Short mmCIF file of C-alpha atoms in Angstrom, two decimals:
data_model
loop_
_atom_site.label_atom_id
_atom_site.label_comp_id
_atom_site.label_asym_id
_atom_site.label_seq_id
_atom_site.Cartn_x
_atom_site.Cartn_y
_atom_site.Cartn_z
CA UNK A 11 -7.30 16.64 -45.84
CA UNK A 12 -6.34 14.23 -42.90
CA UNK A 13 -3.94 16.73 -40.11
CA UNK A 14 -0.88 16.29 -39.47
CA UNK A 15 0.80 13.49 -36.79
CA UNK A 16 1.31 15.64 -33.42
CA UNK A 17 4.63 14.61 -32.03
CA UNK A 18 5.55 15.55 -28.33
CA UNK A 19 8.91 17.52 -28.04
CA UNK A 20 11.83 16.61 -28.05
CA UNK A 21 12.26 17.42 -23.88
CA UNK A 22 8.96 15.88 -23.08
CA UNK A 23 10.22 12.52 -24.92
CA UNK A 24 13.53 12.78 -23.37
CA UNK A 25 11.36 13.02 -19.40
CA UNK A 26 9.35 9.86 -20.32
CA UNK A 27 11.85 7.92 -21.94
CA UNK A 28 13.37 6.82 -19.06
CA UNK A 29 9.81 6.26 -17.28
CA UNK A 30 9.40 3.71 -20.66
CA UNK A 31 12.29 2.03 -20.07
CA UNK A 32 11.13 1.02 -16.77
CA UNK A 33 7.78 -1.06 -18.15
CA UNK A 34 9.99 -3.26 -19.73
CA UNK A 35 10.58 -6.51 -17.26
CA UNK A 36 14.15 -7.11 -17.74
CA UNK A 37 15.11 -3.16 -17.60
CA UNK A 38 12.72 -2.97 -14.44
CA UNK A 39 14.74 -6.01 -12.70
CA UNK A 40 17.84 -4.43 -13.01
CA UNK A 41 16.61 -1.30 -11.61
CA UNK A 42 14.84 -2.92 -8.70
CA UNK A 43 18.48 -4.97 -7.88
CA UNK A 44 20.29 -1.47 -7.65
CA UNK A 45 17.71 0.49 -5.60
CA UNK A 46 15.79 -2.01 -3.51
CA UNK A 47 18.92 -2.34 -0.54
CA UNK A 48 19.42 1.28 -0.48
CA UNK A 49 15.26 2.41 0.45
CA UNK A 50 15.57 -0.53 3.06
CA UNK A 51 18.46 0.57 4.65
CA UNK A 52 16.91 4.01 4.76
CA UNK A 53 14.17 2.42 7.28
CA UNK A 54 16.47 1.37 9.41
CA UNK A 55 17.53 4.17 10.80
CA UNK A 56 13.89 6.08 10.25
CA UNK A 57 12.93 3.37 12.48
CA UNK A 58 14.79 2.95 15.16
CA UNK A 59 14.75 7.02 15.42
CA UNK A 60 11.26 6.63 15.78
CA UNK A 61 10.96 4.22 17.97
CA UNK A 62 13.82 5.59 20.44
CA UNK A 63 11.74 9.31 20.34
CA UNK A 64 8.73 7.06 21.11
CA UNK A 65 9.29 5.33 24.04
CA UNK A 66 12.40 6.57 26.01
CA UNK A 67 12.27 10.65 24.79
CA UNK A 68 8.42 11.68 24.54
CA UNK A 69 6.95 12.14 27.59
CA UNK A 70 3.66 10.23 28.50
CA UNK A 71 0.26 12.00 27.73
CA UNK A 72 -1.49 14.00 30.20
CA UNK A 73 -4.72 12.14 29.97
CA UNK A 74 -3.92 8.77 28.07
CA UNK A 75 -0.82 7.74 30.05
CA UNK A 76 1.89 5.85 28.42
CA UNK A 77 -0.73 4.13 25.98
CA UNK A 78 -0.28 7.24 23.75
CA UNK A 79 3.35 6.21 23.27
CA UNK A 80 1.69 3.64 20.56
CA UNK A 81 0.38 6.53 18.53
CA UNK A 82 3.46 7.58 16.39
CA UNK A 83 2.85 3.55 15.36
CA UNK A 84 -0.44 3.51 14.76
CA UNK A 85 -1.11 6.25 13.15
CA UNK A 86 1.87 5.73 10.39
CA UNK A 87 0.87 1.97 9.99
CA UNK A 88 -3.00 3.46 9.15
CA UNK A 89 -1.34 5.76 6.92
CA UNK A 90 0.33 3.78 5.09
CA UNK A 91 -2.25 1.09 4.85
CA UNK A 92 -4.46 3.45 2.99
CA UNK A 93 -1.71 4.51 0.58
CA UNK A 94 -0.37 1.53 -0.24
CA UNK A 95 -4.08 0.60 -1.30
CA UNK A 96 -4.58 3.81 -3.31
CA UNK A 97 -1.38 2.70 -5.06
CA UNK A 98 -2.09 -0.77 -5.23
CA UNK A 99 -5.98 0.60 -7.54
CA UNK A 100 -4.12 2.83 -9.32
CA UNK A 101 -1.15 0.10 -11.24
CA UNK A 102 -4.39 -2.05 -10.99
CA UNK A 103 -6.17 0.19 -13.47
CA UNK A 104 -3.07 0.56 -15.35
CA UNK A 105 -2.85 -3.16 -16.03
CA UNK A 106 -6.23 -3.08 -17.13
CA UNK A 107 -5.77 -0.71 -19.43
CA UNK A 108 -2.57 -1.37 -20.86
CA UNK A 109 -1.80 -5.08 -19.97
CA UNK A 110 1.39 -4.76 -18.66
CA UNK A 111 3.60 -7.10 -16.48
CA UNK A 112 5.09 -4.53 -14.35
CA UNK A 113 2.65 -3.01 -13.45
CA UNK A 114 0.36 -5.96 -13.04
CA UNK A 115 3.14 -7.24 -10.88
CA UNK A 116 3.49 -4.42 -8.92
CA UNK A 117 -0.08 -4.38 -8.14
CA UNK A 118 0.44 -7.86 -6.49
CA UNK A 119 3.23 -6.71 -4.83
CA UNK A 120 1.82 -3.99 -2.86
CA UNK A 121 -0.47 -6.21 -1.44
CA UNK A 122 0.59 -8.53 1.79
CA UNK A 123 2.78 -5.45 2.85
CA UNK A 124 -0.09 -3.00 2.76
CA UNK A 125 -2.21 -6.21 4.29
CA UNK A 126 0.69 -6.32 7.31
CA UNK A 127 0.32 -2.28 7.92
CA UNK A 128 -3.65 -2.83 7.91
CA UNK A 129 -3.37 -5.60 10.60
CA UNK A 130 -0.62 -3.63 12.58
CA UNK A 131 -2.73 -0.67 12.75
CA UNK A 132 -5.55 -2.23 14.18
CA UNK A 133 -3.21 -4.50 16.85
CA UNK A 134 -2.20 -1.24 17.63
CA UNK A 135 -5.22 0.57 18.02
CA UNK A 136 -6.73 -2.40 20.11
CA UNK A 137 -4.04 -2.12 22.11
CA UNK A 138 -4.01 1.42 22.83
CA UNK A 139 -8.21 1.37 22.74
CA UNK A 140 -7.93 -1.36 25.63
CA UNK A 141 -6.55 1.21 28.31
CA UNK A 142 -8.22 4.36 26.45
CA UNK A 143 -11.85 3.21 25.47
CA UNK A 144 -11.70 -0.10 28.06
CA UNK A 145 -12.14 -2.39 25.33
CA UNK A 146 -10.02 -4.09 23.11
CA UNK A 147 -12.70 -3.41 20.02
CA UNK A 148 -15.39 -1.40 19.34
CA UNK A 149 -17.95 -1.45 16.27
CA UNK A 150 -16.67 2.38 15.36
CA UNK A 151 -17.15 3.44 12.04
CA UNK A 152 -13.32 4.14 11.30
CA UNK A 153 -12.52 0.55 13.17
CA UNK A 154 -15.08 -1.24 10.98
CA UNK A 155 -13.50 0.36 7.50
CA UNK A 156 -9.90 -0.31 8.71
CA UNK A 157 -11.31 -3.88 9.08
CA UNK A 158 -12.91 -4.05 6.07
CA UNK A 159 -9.79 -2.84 4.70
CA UNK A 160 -7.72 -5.91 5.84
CA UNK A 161 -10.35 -8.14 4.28
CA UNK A 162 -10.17 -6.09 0.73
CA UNK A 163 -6.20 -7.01 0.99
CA UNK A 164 -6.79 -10.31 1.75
CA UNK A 165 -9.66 -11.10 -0.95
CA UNK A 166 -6.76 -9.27 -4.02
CA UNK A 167 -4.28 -12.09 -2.47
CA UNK A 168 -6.97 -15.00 -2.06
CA UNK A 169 -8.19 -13.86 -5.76
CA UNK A 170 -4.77 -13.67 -7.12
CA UNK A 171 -3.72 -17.60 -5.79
CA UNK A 172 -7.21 -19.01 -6.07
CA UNK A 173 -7.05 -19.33 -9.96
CA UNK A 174 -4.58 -20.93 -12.80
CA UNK A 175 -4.70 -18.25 -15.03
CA UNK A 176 -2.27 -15.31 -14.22
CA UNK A 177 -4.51 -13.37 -17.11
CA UNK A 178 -7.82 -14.13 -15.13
CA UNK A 179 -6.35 -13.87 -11.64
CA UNK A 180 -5.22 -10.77 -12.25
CA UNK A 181 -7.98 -8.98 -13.94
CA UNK A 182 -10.27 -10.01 -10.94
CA UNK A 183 -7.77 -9.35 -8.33
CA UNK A 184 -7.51 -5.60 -9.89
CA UNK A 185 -11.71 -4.74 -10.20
CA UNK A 186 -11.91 -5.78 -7.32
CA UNK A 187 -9.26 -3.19 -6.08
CA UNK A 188 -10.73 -0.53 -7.68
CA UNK A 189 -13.85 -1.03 -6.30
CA UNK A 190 -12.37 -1.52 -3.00
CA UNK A 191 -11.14 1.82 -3.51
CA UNK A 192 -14.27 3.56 -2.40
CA UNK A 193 -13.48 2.08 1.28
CA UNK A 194 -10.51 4.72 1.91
CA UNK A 195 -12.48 7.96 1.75
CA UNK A 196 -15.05 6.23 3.96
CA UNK A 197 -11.69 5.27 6.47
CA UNK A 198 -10.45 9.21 6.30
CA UNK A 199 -13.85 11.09 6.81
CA UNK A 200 -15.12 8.25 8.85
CA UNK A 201 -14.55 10.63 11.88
CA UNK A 202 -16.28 13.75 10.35
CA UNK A 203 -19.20 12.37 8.77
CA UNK A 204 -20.04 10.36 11.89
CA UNK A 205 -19.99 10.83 15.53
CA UNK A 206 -17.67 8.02 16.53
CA UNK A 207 -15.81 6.65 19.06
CA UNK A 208 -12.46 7.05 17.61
CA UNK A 209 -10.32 10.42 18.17
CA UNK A 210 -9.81 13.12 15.69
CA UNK A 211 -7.19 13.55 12.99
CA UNK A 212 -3.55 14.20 14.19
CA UNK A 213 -2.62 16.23 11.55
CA UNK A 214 -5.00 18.94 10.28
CA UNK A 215 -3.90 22.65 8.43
CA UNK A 216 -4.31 24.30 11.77
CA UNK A 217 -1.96 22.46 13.13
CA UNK A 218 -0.51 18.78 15.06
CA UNK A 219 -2.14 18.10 18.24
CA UNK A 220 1.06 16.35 19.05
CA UNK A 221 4.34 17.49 21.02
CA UNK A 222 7.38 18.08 18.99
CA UNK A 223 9.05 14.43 20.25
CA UNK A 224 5.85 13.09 18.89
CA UNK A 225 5.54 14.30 15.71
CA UNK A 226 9.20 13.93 15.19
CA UNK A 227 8.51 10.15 16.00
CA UNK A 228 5.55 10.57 14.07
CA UNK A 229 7.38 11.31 10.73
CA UNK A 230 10.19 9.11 11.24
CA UNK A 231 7.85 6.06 11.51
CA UNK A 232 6.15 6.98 8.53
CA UNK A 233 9.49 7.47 6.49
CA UNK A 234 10.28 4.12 7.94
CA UNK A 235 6.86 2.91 6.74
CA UNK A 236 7.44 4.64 3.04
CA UNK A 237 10.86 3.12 3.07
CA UNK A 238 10.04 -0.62 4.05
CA UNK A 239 6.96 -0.68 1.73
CA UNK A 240 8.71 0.93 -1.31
CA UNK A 241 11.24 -2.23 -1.03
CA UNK A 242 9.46 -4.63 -0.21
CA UNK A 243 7.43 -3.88 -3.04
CA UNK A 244 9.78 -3.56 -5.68
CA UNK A 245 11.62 -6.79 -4.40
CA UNK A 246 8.40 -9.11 -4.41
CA UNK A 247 7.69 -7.38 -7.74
CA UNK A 248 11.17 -8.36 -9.05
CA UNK A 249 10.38 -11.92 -7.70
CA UNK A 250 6.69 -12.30 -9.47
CA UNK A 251 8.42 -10.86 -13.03
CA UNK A 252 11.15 -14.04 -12.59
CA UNK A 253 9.04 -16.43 -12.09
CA UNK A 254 6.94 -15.45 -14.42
CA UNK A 255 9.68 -15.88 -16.69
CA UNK A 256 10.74 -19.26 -15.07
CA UNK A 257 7.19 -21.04 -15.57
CA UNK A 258 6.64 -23.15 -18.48
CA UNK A 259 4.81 -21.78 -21.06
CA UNK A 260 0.90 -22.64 -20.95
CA UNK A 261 0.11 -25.48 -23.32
CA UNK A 262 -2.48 -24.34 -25.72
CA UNK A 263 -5.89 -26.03 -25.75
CA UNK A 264 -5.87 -28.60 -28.50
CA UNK A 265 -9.73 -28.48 -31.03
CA UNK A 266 -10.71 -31.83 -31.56
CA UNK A 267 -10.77 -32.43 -35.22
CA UNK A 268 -14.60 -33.12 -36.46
CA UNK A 269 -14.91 -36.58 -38.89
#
């Protein structure tokens, strides 16, 4: 005797329903036009908070002068580099799995702005290393997985425009995410596992080796971060689902007939 369907309750449909909704491309576009303006504008002031703390209220470190003034910066750009990529492998193996367009889309999305917060943190860096280290780059074993993190965003983008086929493009652009993916545990423990030239983790459970200006710039520059990404994402999504919609339609490949 075959059992019985299993239904999910009534609550647990009602707490997903909504989350449903959203993987439908019109019902995603009109949620993007409503919510998009309002995470920007949060930045704006995260930012400009930040940046204010950072250079005119935090006073200059004891040892690394006013270079350290670029760490609140830094440190949220790296941050955010890594999450958007661990976001970016995650709707990646999502549209593998269940061939959707949004989240295929947002997969694509994610990627020039996590690429900009990859190259900012290491412009950054060099320019904070230059004073600190005394050289503007150093083969470091966190440095060389940040880098190798800008070229993993760059290959998804040079994968997804280097081919015809949106089906193709995209499956390649998203293995090759996922198994770019192994790169950010490398980037985090990078300073652990290896004795390297880079400094030690700001934030740790015992405690922020930072001031309290600092780490109040610190986590205003990262809710800036969170803010610009989240729109920016959701925008060039809602962009890549309409002109997806916009494109002609693929002619089929004709058989030739056999006489």
């Amino acid at each position: 005797m075959s059992s019985p369907p299993v239904s999910l309750p009534s609550g647990s449909q009602a707490t997903w329903a909504p989350w449903r909704r959203l993987a439908s491309p019109p019902v995603f576009e009109a949620w993007v036009a409503r919510w998009w303006a309002p995470l920007a504008l949060l930045g704006l002031p995260c930012a400009l908070a930040g940046l204010w703390l950072t250079f005119l209220v935090a006073p200059a470190d004891a040892r690394q002068g006013e270079s350290a003034r670029l760490l609140p910066l830094h440190v949220a750009a790296a941050w955010m580099s890594m999450w958007l990529y661990a976001v970016m492998a995650f709707w990646s193996g999502m549209a593998l799995v269940w061939r959707g367009r949004v989240t295929s889309a947002l997969a694509q999305a994610m990627a020039p702005t996590g690429a900009l917060f990859c190259a900012l943190a290491l412009l950054s860096g060099a320019l904070w290393g230059r004073p600190t280290w005394g050289t503007w780059w150093a083969w470091d074993a966190r440095l060389a997985s940040q880098l190798l993190l800008l070229l993993l965003y760059l290959g998804v983008i040079g994968l997804r425009a280097a081919f015809d086929d949106e089906r193709r493009a995209a499956r390649l652009a998203a293995l090759l995410s996922l198994v770019g993916a192994v790169n950010l545990p490398v980037i985090w423990f990078s300073v652990q596992w290896w004795n390297t030239l880079h400094q030690g983790a700001t934030l740790t459970p015992r405690g922020a080796s930072l001031q309290t200006s600092q780490l109040a710039a610190l986590v205003l520059m990262f809710l800036a971060a969170w803010a610009y990404a989240a729109a920016m994402t959701l925008l060039r999504a809602r962009c890549i689902l309409a002109e997806q919609r916009l494109a002609p339609p693929r002619p089929r490949p004709t058989v030739p007939a056999w006489r």
